[in-house]
mmCIF file of C-alpha atoms and ligand atoms in Angstrom:
data_model
loop_
_atom_site.group_PDB
_atom_site.id
_atom_site.type_symbol
_atom_site.label_atom_id
_atom_site.label_comp_id
_atom_site.label_asym_id
_atom_site.label_seq_id
_atom_site.Cartn_x
_atom_site.Cartn_y
_atom_site.Cartn_z
ATOM 1 C CA UNK A 8 76.700 -1.283 -30.138
ATOM 2 C CA UNK A 9 73.120 -1.856 -29.093
ATOM 3 C CA UNK A 10 72.346 -1.256 -25.420
ATOM 4 C CA UNK A 11 69.352 -3.437 -24.507
ATOM 5 C CA UNK A 12 66.423 -1.443 -23.129
ATOM 6 C CA UNK A 13 64.721 -2.372 -19.829
ATOM 7 C CA UNK A 14 67.014 -5.401 -19.682
ATOM 8 C CA UNK A 15 66.747 -6.292 -15.986
ATOM 9 C CA UNK A 16 63.049 -5.493 -15.785
ATOM 10 C CA UNK A 17 62.083 -7.486 -18.888
ATOM 11 C CA UNK A 18 64.091 -10.556 -17.832
ATOM 12 C CA UNK A 19 62.531 -10.349 -14.359
ATOM 13 C CA UNK A 20 59.067 -10.052 -15.911
ATOM 14 C CA UNK A 21 59.537 -13.425 -17.648
ATOM 15 C CA UNK A 22 59.888 -15.148 -14.228
ATOM 16 C CA UNK A 23 62.296 -17.598 -15.847
ATOM 17 C CA UNK A 24 61.996 -21.290 -14.958
ATOM 18 C CA UNK A 25 65.501 -22.779 -15.144
ATOM 19 C CA UNK A 26 64.573 -25.690 -17.407
ATOM 20 C CA UNK A 27 61.932 -23.762 -19.353
ATOM 21 C CA UNK A 28 61.487 -22.970 -23.041
ATOM 22 C CA UNK A 29 61.769 -19.304 -24.056
ATOM 23 C CA UNK A 30 61.481 -17.276 -27.241
ATOM 24 C CA UNK A 31 63.260 -13.986 -27.846
ATOM 25 C CA UNK A 32 61.227 -12.942 -30.881
ATOM 26 C CA UNK A 33 63.362 -9.864 -31.624
ATOM 27 C CA UNK A 34 66.970 -11.102 -31.292
ATOM 28 C CA UNK A 35 68.727 -7.934 -32.571
ATOM 29 C CA UNK A 36 72.215 -7.961 -31.088
ATOM 30 C CA UNK A 37 71.224 -10.656 -28.628
ATOM 31 C CA UNK A 38 71.371 -8.574 -25.452
ATOM 32 C CA UNK A 39 68.153 -10.004 -24.036
ATOM 33 C CA UNK A 40 68.918 -13.486 -25.401
ATOM 34 C CA UNK A 41 72.252 -13.653 -23.559
ATOM 35 C CA UNK A 42 70.564 -12.667 -20.292
ATOM 36 C CA UNK A 43 67.878 -15.321 -20.730
ATOM 37 C CA UNK A 44 70.526 -17.991 -21.413
ATOM 38 C CA UNK A 45 72.298 -17.047 -18.171
ATOM 39 C CA UNK A 46 69.127 -17.850 -16.224
ATOM 40 C CA UNK A 47 68.561 -21.283 -17.792
ATOM 41 C CA UNK A 48 70.095 -24.580 -16.682
ATOM 42 C CA UNK A 49 71.368 -27.237 -19.104
ATOM 43 C CA UNK A 50 67.795 -28.461 -19.799
ATOM 44 C CA UNK A 51 66.451 -25.013 -20.689
ATOM 45 C CA UNK A 52 65.999 -23.854 -24.278
ATOM 46 C CA UNK A 53 66.025 -20.487 -26.006
ATOM 47 C CA UNK A 54 64.723 -19.872 -29.516
ATOM 48 C CA UNK A 55 65.547 -16.482 -31.016
ATOM 49 C CA UNK A 56 63.869 -14.939 -34.060
ATOM 50 C CA UNK A 57 64.867 -11.966 -36.200
ATOM 51 C CA UNK A 58 63.642 -10.797 -39.579
ATOM 52 C CA UNK A 59 66.945 -9.149 -40.476
ATOM 53 C CA UNK A 60 69.208 -11.608 -42.348
ATOM 54 C CA UNK A 61 72.220 -9.662 -41.005
ATOM 55 C CA UNK A 62 71.402 -10.690 -37.432
ATOM 56 C CA UNK A 63 72.485 -14.264 -38.280
ATOM 57 C CA UNK A 64 76.115 -13.127 -38.063
ATOM 58 C CA UNK A 65 75.600 -12.052 -34.449
ATOM 59 C CA UNK A 66 73.529 -15.142 -33.610
ATOM 60 C CA UNK A 67 76.306 -17.419 -34.894
ATOM 61 C CA UNK A 68 78.599 -16.016 -32.236
ATOM 62 C CA UNK A 69 76.423 -17.608 -29.552
ATOM 63 C CA UNK A 70 77.824 -21.113 -29.390
ATOM 64 C CA UNK A 71 75.392 -22.763 -27.018
ATOM 65 C CA UNK A 72 73.509 -26.032 -27.456
ATOM 66 C CA UNK A 73 70.471 -24.572 -25.697
ATOM 67 C CA UNK A 74 70.190 -21.810 -28.318
ATOM 68 C CA UNK A 75 68.445 -21.961 -31.714
ATOM 69 C CA UNK A 76 68.266 -19.006 -34.101
ATOM 70 C CA UNK A 77 65.466 -18.616 -36.637
ATOM 71 C CA UNK A 78 65.642 -16.011 -39.398
ATOM 72 C CA UNK A 79 62.131 -14.835 -40.200
ATOM 73 C CA UNK A 80 59.209 -12.708 -39.104
ATOM 74 C CA UNK A 81 57.894 -13.089 -35.590
ATOM 75 C CA UNK A 82 54.370 -13.118 -37.010
ATOM 76 C CA UNK A 83 55.231 -16.691 -38.102
ATOM 77 C CA UNK A 84 55.943 -17.719 -34.505
ATOM 78 C CA UNK A 85 53.308 -20.454 -34.541
ATOM 79 C CA UNK A 86 54.798 -22.007 -37.672
ATOM 80 C CA UNK A 87 58.266 -21.950 -36.092
ATOM 81 C CA UNK A 88 56.958 -23.489 -32.859
ATOM 82 C CA UNK A 89 55.205 -26.224 -34.822
ATOM 83 C CA UNK A 90 58.440 -27.026 -36.641
ATOM 84 C CA UNK A 91 60.353 -27.259 -33.364
ATOM 85 C CA UNK A 92 57.517 -29.115 -31.628
ATOM 86 C CA UNK A 93 57.082 -26.566 -28.853
ATOM 87 C CA UNK A 94 53.462 -25.492 -29.373
ATOM 88 C CA UNK A 95 51.842 -24.854 -25.943
ATOM 89 C CA UNK A 96 55.188 -25.624 -24.314
ATOM 90 C CA UNK A 97 56.677 -22.128 -24.376
ATOM 91 C CA UNK A 98 57.168 -20.637 -20.900
ATOM 92 C CA UNK A 99 57.875 -17.111 -22.035
ATOM 93 C CA UNK A 100 58.027 -14.836 -25.069
ATOM 94 C CA UNK A 101 59.846 -11.529 -25.247
ATOM 95 C CA UNK A 102 59.270 -8.876 -27.901
ATOM 96 C CA UNK A 103 61.498 -5.787 -27.982
ATOM 97 C CA UNK A 104 59.958 -3.888 -30.875
ATOM 98 C CA UNK A 105 61.382 -1.656 -33.579
ATOM 99 C CA UNK A 106 64.964 -1.668 -34.782
ATOM 100 C CA UNK A 107 68.301 -1.876 -32.980
ATOM 101 C CA UNK A 108 70.990 0.783 -32.716
ATOM 102 C CA UNK A 109 73.155 -1.371 -34.979
ATOM 103 C CA UNK A 110 70.556 -1.103 -37.746
ATOM 104 C CA UNK A 111 69.848 2.573 -37.047
ATOM 105 C CA UNK A 112 73.499 3.582 -37.031
ATOM 106 C CA UNK A 113 74.409 1.797 -40.264
ATOM 107 C CA UNK A 114 74.077 4.429 -43.044
ATOM 108 C CA UNK A 115 73.596 1.680 -45.642
ATOM 109 C CA UNK A 116 70.295 0.693 -44.036
ATOM 110 C CA UNK A 117 68.775 4.141 -44.554
ATOM 111 C CA UNK A 118 66.930 4.255 -41.213
ATOM 112 C CA UNK A 119 68.617 7.335 -39.809
ATOM 113 C CA UNK A 120 68.099 10.942 -40.820
ATOM 114 C CA UNK A 121 71.377 11.736 -39.075
ATOM 115 C CA UNK A 122 73.486 9.725 -41.502
ATOM 116 C CA UNK A 123 73.587 10.003 -45.258
ATOM 117 C CA UNK A 124 72.930 6.768 -47.092
ATOM 118 C CA UNK A 125 70.590 5.068 -49.564
ATOM 119 C CA UNK A 126 66.955 5.599 -48.576
ATOM 120 C CA UNK A 127 66.170 1.931 -47.889
ATOM 121 C CA UNK A 128 64.575 1.366 -44.422
ATOM 122 C CA UNK A 129 63.768 -2.317 -44.941
ATOM 123 C CA UNK A 130 64.408 -4.625 -41.972
ATOM 124 C CA UNK A 131 64.872 -7.451 -44.456
ATOM 125 C CA UNK A 132 66.626 -5.913 -47.462
ATOM 126 C CA UNK A 133 66.057 -9.091 -49.465
ATOM 127 C CA UNK A 134 62.289 -8.537 -49.540
ATOM 128 C CA UNK A 135 59.935 -5.806 -50.717
ATOM 129 C CA UNK A 136 60.798 -2.345 -51.988
ATOM 130 C CA UNK A 137 62.952 0.394 -50.486
ATOM 131 C CA UNK A 138 61.573 3.604 -48.982
ATOM 132 C CA UNK A 139 62.913 5.523 -51.999
ATOM 133 C CA UNK A 140 61.056 3.228 -54.419
ATOM 134 C CA UNK A 141 57.904 3.446 -52.328
ATOM 135 C CA UNK A 142 57.969 7.256 -52.265
ATOM 136 C CA UNK A 143 58.464 7.345 -56.053
ATOM 137 C CA UNK A 144 55.501 5.081 -56.780
ATOM 138 C CA UNK A 145 53.106 6.506 -54.178
ATOM 139 C CA UNK A 146 50.378 9.068 -54.684
ATOM 140 C CA UNK A 147 50.556 12.276 -52.624
ATOM 141 C CA UNK A 148 47.430 11.295 -50.651
ATOM 142 C CA UNK A 149 48.970 7.947 -49.641
ATOM 143 C CA UNK A 150 52.160 9.634 -48.390
ATOM 144 C CA UNK A 151 50.023 12.152 -46.469
ATOM 145 C CA UNK A 152 48.077 9.328 -44.798
ATOM 146 C CA UNK A 153 51.198 7.466 -43.714
ATOM 147 C CA UNK A 154 52.889 10.569 -42.259
ATOM 148 C CA UNK A 155 49.704 11.484 -40.406
ATOM 149 C CA UNK A 156 48.766 7.999 -39.195
ATOM 150 C CA UNK A 157 52.140 6.558 -38.191
ATOM 151 C CA UNK A 158 54.111 9.742 -37.555
ATOM 152 C CA UNK A 159 51.337 11.865 -36.017
ATOM 153 C CA UNK A 160 52.945 14.626 -38.104
ATOM 154 C CA UNK A 161 51.148 18.006 -38.091
ATOM 155 C CA UNK A 162 52.755 19.169 -41.329
ATOM 156 C CA UNK A 163 51.997 15.967 -43.230
ATOM 157 C CA UNK A 164 50.370 17.789 -46.168
ATOM 158 C CA UNK A 165 53.316 20.087 -46.818
ATOM 159 C CA UNK A 166 55.889 17.294 -46.463
ATOM 160 C CA UNK A 167 53.945 14.924 -48.731
ATOM 161 C CA UNK A 168 53.448 17.675 -51.298
ATOM 162 C CA UNK A 169 57.176 18.471 -51.380
ATOM 163 C CA UNK A 170 58.135 14.771 -51.604
ATOM 164 C CA UNK A 171 55.716 14.251 -54.460
ATOM 165 C CA UNK A 172 56.879 17.398 -56.271
ATOM 166 C CA UNK A 173 60.570 16.585 -55.832
ATOM 167 C CA UNK A 174 60.133 12.991 -57.018
ATOM 168 C CA UNK A 175 58.640 14.299 -60.242
ATOM 169 C CA UNK A 176 61.727 16.434 -60.858
ATOM 170 C CA UNK A 177 64.486 14.164 -59.555
ATOM 171 C CA UNK A 178 63.892 11.075 -57.362
ATOM 172 C CA UNK A 179 64.773 11.278 -53.657
ATOM 173 C CA UNK A 180 67.249 8.441 -53.245
ATOM 174 C CA UNK A 181 69.308 9.438 -50.183
ATOM 175 C CA UNK A 182 68.363 9.894 -46.526
ATOM 176 C CA UNK A 183 69.975 13.348 -46.549
ATOM 177 C CA UNK A 184 67.737 14.450 -49.443
ATOM 178 C CA UNK A 185 64.598 13.405 -47.572
ATOM 179 C CA UNK A 186 65.924 14.993 -44.381
ATOM 180 C CA UNK A 187 66.555 18.359 -46.038
ATOM 181 C CA UNK A 188 63.173 18.260 -47.705
ATOM 182 C CA UNK A 189 61.395 17.632 -44.359
ATOM 183 C CA UNK A 190 63.279 20.540 -42.747
ATOM 184 C CA UNK A 191 62.298 22.761 -45.671
ATOM 185 C CA UNK A 192 58.641 21.775 -45.251
ATOM 186 C CA UNK A 193 58.299 22.400 -41.492
ATOM 187 C CA UNK A 194 58.829 25.367 -39.165
ATOM 188 C CA UNK A 195 61.635 25.275 -36.588
ATOM 189 C CA UNK A 196 60.836 22.890 -33.712
ATOM 190 C CA UNK A 197 62.767 21.795 -30.634
ATOM 191 C CA UNK A 198 62.343 18.126 -31.580
ATOM 192 C CA UNK A 199 63.715 17.285 -34.999
ATOM 193 C CA UNK A 200 60.632 16.814 -37.244
ATOM 194 C CA UNK A 201 62.493 14.334 -39.463
ATOM 195 C CA UNK A 202 62.306 11.748 -36.664
ATOM 196 C CA UNK A 203 58.504 11.499 -37.024
ATOM 197 C CA UNK A 204 58.449 11.155 -40.813
ATOM 198 C CA UNK A 205 61.338 8.675 -40.913
ATOM 199 C CA UNK A 206 59.670 6.564 -38.236
ATOM 200 C CA UNK A 207 56.314 6.701 -40.022
ATOM 201 C CA UNK A 208 57.770 5.497 -43.325
ATOM 202 C CA UNK A 209 59.740 2.722 -41.569
ATOM 203 C CA UNK A 210 56.675 1.491 -39.649
ATOM 204 C CA UNK A 211 54.576 1.424 -42.807
ATOM 205 C CA UNK A 212 57.192 -0.117 -45.083
ATOM 206 C CA UNK A 213 57.930 -2.981 -42.686
ATOM 207 C CA UNK A 214 54.230 -3.493 -41.830
ATOM 208 C CA UNK A 215 55.273 -3.221 -38.190
ATOM 209 C CA UNK A 216 51.801 -2.776 -36.698
ATOM 210 C CA UNK A 217 50.278 -5.598 -38.746
ATOM 211 C CA UNK A 218 53.147 -7.873 -37.694
ATOM 212 C CA UNK A 219 52.594 -6.912 -34.063
ATOM 213 C CA UNK A 220 48.842 -7.628 -34.149
ATOM 214 C CA UNK A 221 49.490 -11.034 -35.714
ATOM 215 C CA UNK A 222 52.240 -12.123 -33.327
ATOM 216 C CA UNK A 223 50.166 -11.134 -30.286
ATOM 217 C CA UNK A 224 47.319 -13.399 -31.411
ATOM 218 C CA UNK A 225 49.758 -16.230 -32.110
ATOM 219 C CA UNK A 226 51.346 -16.038 -28.650
ATOM 220 C CA UNK A 227 48.118 -17.363 -27.148
ATOM 221 C CA UNK A 228 48.435 -20.445 -29.339
ATOM 222 C CA UNK A 229 52.037 -21.247 -28.418
ATOM 223 C CA UNK A 230 52.391 -20.275 -24.749
ATOM 224 C CA UNK A 231 52.053 -23.010 -22.147
ATOM 225 C CA UNK A 232 49.591 -22.580 -19.265
ATOM 226 C CA UNK A 233 51.250 -20.024 -16.991
ATOM 227 C CA UNK A 234 53.462 -18.816 -19.859
ATOM 228 C CA UNK A 235 54.420 -15.157 -19.853
ATOM 229 C CA UNK A 236 54.287 -12.606 -22.646
ATOM 230 C CA UNK A 237 56.473 -9.509 -22.236
ATOM 231 C CA UNK A 238 56.513 -6.721 -24.785
ATOM 232 C CA UNK A 239 58.674 -3.600 -24.927
ATOM 233 C CA UNK A 240 57.272 -0.913 -27.212
ATOM 234 C CA UNK A 241 58.580 2.498 -28.262
ATOM 235 C CA UNK A 242 55.631 4.062 -30.073
ATOM 236 C CA UNK A 243 52.213 5.069 -28.742
ATOM 237 C CA UNK A 244 50.459 3.186 -31.571
ATOM 238 C CA UNK A 245 52.309 -0.025 -30.659
ATOM 239 C CA UNK A 246 51.497 0.392 -26.979
ATOM 240 C CA UNK A 247 47.817 0.966 -27.763
ATOM 241 C CA UNK A 248 47.697 -2.340 -29.680
ATOM 242 C CA UNK A 249 49.432 -4.285 -26.887
ATOM 243 C CA UNK A 250 47.269 -2.763 -24.167
ATOM 244 C CA UNK A 251 44.057 -3.449 -26.096
ATOM 245 C CA UNK A 252 45.104 -7.034 -26.818
ATOM 246 C CA UNK A 253 46.011 -7.820 -23.216
ATOM 247 C CA UNK A 254 42.921 -6.194 -21.742
ATOM 248 C CA UNK A 255 40.578 -7.781 -24.272
ATOM 249 C CA UNK A 256 41.933 -11.198 -23.399
ATOM 250 C CA UNK A 257 41.886 -10.633 -19.666
ATOM 251 C CA UNK A 258 38.163 -10.046 -19.388
ATOM 252 C CA UNK A 259 36.027 -12.833 -17.934
ATOM 253 C CA UNK A 260 32.978 -11.806 -19.912
ATOM 254 C CA UNK A 261 32.654 -9.839 -23.128
ATOM 255 C CA UNK A 262 31.301 -6.300 -23.431
ATOM 256 C CA UNK A 263 27.612 -6.831 -24.207
ATOM 257 C CA UNK A 264 25.150 -3.907 -24.521
ATOM 258 C CA UNK A 265 23.338 -3.193 -21.238
ATOM 259 C CA UNK A 266 19.844 -3.613 -22.716
ATOM 260 C CA UNK A 267 20.337 -7.339 -23.382
ATOM 261 C CA UNK A 268 18.341 -9.142 -20.668
ATOM 262 C CA UNK A 269 20.954 -11.584 -19.353
ATOM 263 C CA UNK A 270 22.204 -12.018 -15.826
ATOM 264 C CA UNK A 271 25.910 -11.909 -15.036
ATOM 265 C CA UNK A 272 25.882 -15.673 -14.364
ATOM 266 C CA UNK A 273 24.183 -16.381 -17.721
ATOM 267 C CA UNK A 274 26.736 -14.271 -19.522
ATOM 268 C CA UNK A 275 29.602 -15.994 -17.735
ATOM 269 C CA UNK A 276 28.238 -19.417 -18.690
ATOM 270 C CA UNK A 277 27.827 -18.394 -22.328
ATOM 271 C CA UNK A 278 31.327 -17.120 -22.552
ATOM 272 C CA UNK A 279 33.553 -19.680 -20.919
ATOM 273 C CA UNK A 280 36.911 -18.703 -22.356
ATOM 274 C CA UNK A 281 39.590 -21.357 -22.531
ATOM 275 C CA UNK A 282 42.237 -18.895 -21.427
ATOM 276 C CA UNK A 283 42.768 -15.425 -20.175
ATOM 277 C CA UNK A 284 45.649 -13.131 -19.318
ATOM 278 C CA UNK A 285 46.591 -11.967 -15.863
ATOM 279 C CA UNK A 286 48.077 -8.552 -16.518
ATOM 280 C CA UNK A 287 51.042 -7.186 -14.568
ATOM 281 C CA UNK A 288 51.827 -3.535 -13.922
ATOM 282 C CA UNK A 289 53.412 -1.723 -16.862
ATOM 283 C CA UNK A 290 57.019 -0.697 -16.378
ATOM 284 C CA UNK A 291 58.938 2.369 -17.557
ATOM 285 C CA UNK A 292 62.699 2.926 -17.687
ATOM 286 C CA UNK A 293 64.237 4.724 -14.721
ATOM 287 C CA UNK A 294 65.628 8.258 -15.044
ATOM 288 C CA UNK A 295 69.086 6.720 -14.776
ATOM 289 C CA UNK A 296 68.473 4.395 -17.735
ATOM 290 C CA UNK A 297 67.110 7.256 -19.865
ATOM 291 C CA UNK A 298 70.174 9.346 -19.007
ATOM 292 C CA UNK A 299 72.429 6.467 -19.916
ATOM 293 C CA UNK A 300 70.541 5.325 -23.010
ATOM 294 C CA UNK A 301 68.343 7.973 -24.645
ATOM 295 C CA UNK A 302 66.789 5.306 -26.900
ATOM 296 C CA UNK A 303 64.912 4.027 -23.833
ATOM 297 C CA UNK A 304 63.032 7.296 -23.195
ATOM 298 C CA UNK A 305 59.802 6.219 -24.864
ATOM 299 C CA UNK A 306 59.932 2.544 -23.832
ATOM 300 C CA UNK A 307 57.064 0.780 -22.045
ATOM 301 C CA UNK A 308 57.183 -2.823 -20.871
ATOM 302 C CA UNK A 309 53.885 -4.659 -20.598
ATOM 303 C CA UNK A 310 53.655 -8.261 -19.474
ATOM 304 C CA UNK A 311 50.920 -10.760 -18.799
ATOM 305 C CA UNK A 312 50.567 -14.401 -17.761
ATOM 306 C CA UNK A 313 48.391 -16.783 -19.778
ATOM 307 C CA UNK A 314 46.029 -18.744 -17.602
ATOM 308 C CA UNK A 315 44.224 -21.721 -19.133
ATOM 309 C CA UNK A 316 40.781 -22.349 -17.663
ATOM 310 C CA UNK A 317 40.394 -25.995 -18.609
HETATM 311 C C1 LIG B 8 65.007 -3.292 -30.665
HETATM 312 S S1 LIG B 8 65.758 -4.547 -31.598
HETATM 313 C C2 LIG B 8 65.982 -5.832 -30.441
HETATM 314 C C3 LIG B 8 67.207 -5.713 -29.645
HETATM 315 C C4 LIG B 8 67.506 -6.915 -28.766
HETATM 316 N N1 LIG B 8 66.512 -7.118 -27.764
HETATM 317 C C5 LIG B 8 68.872 -6.793 -28.144
HETATM 318 O O1 LIG B 8 68.956 -6.747 -26.913
HETATM 319 O O2 LIG B 8 69.858 -6.732 -28.868
HETATM 320 C C6 LIG B 8 64.443 -5.172 -32.548
HETATM 321 C C7 LIG B 8 64.831 -6.298 -33.469
HETATM 322 O O3 LIG B 8 63.632 -6.878 -33.948
HETATM 323 C C8 LIG B 8 63.778 -7.200 -35.306
HETATM 324 N N2 LIG B 8 62.439 -7.198 -35.900
HETATM 325 C C9 LIG B 8 61.654 -6.156 -36.175
HETATM 326 N N3 LIG B 8 60.487 -6.557 -36.691
HETATM 327 C C10 LIG B 8 60.550 -7.911 -36.738
HETATM 328 C C11 LIG B 8 59.633 -8.913 -37.161
HETATM 329 N N4 LIG B 8 58.437 -8.605 -37.659
HETATM 330 N N5 LIG B 8 60.012 -10.189 -37.045
HETATM 331 C C12 LIG B 8 61.216 -10.520 -36.528
HETATM 332 N N6 LIG B 8 62.123 -9.618 -36.134
HETATM 333 C C13 LIG B 8 61.786 -8.317 -36.224
HETATM 334 C C14 LIG B 8 64.698 -6.151 -35.865
HETATM 335 O O4 LIG B 8 65.368 -6.635 -37.003
HETATM 336 C C15 LIG B 8 65.639 -5.888 -34.682
HETATM 337 O O5 LIG B 8 66.783 -6.641 -34.801
#
């Protein structure tokens, strides 16, 4: 069971127009999708995207003419919108990043350090290589970089060294093997250190930050004037990217060094942007939600409205 995070708040942030066109770019178990459908009238439309081929089974359970499911990466959102003829017609896009509890809790997916299973970690198991294969083929330095960059792991050197050493003796193929190795490489900590390394490898393997940067840029091209972008993130690196993107596109004039002799009016004229975002206040889960659903503890919802100037 996946309990949708910030459900009420994210649906409210989309300011749903009853006959509007919406995209749930991270369908998962369809929690947010079902709530969006409830708000639409018979003329409204919802397109849902998910990279995981297994999510099709859940999507097929939604028998609704207003609903279309697309299996693929959200970074291809523009291509999908072109195909469905909805470019610049989309009233709202929702992104609920990461993976769902269904994926995390399935030992065969290899995402969880709490369950023994093959060390896979791919969102789409039909593409790319598994985490086990990646660890076998990677140099120690590369593993170090990933653990440090995406996991903000203090003991990245020791963990990478032990992974590299172990893989030269006998390949690490199971989540439990990697888990035990991480515990062996780090001192006792209140928070389980395996969480950081597992998350780092997952983020890297699925190119999650690259995908995020690309989809954010594409949203500008597909949203209608007044369209809303809402993003729920769970990792500080994701939130940094979203914040930077929204703020960069909300500025009237660019950051130009102070010593350039131009007046404010001249700058404004030079830089007449076709669009800009109006940013809304970021939202966090309530204490009650965190108590009820611990997965929500690191969630942040950011939303912004796209305003076209022309
Ligand atoms: C946190 S879950 C979404 C849960 C969903 N909102 C719900 O209420 O059930 C994130 C989903 O996004 C999908 N996903 C992750 N990266 C993706 C990408 N680049 N393109 C499309 N889907 C992606 C995952 O497969 C997962 O199902």
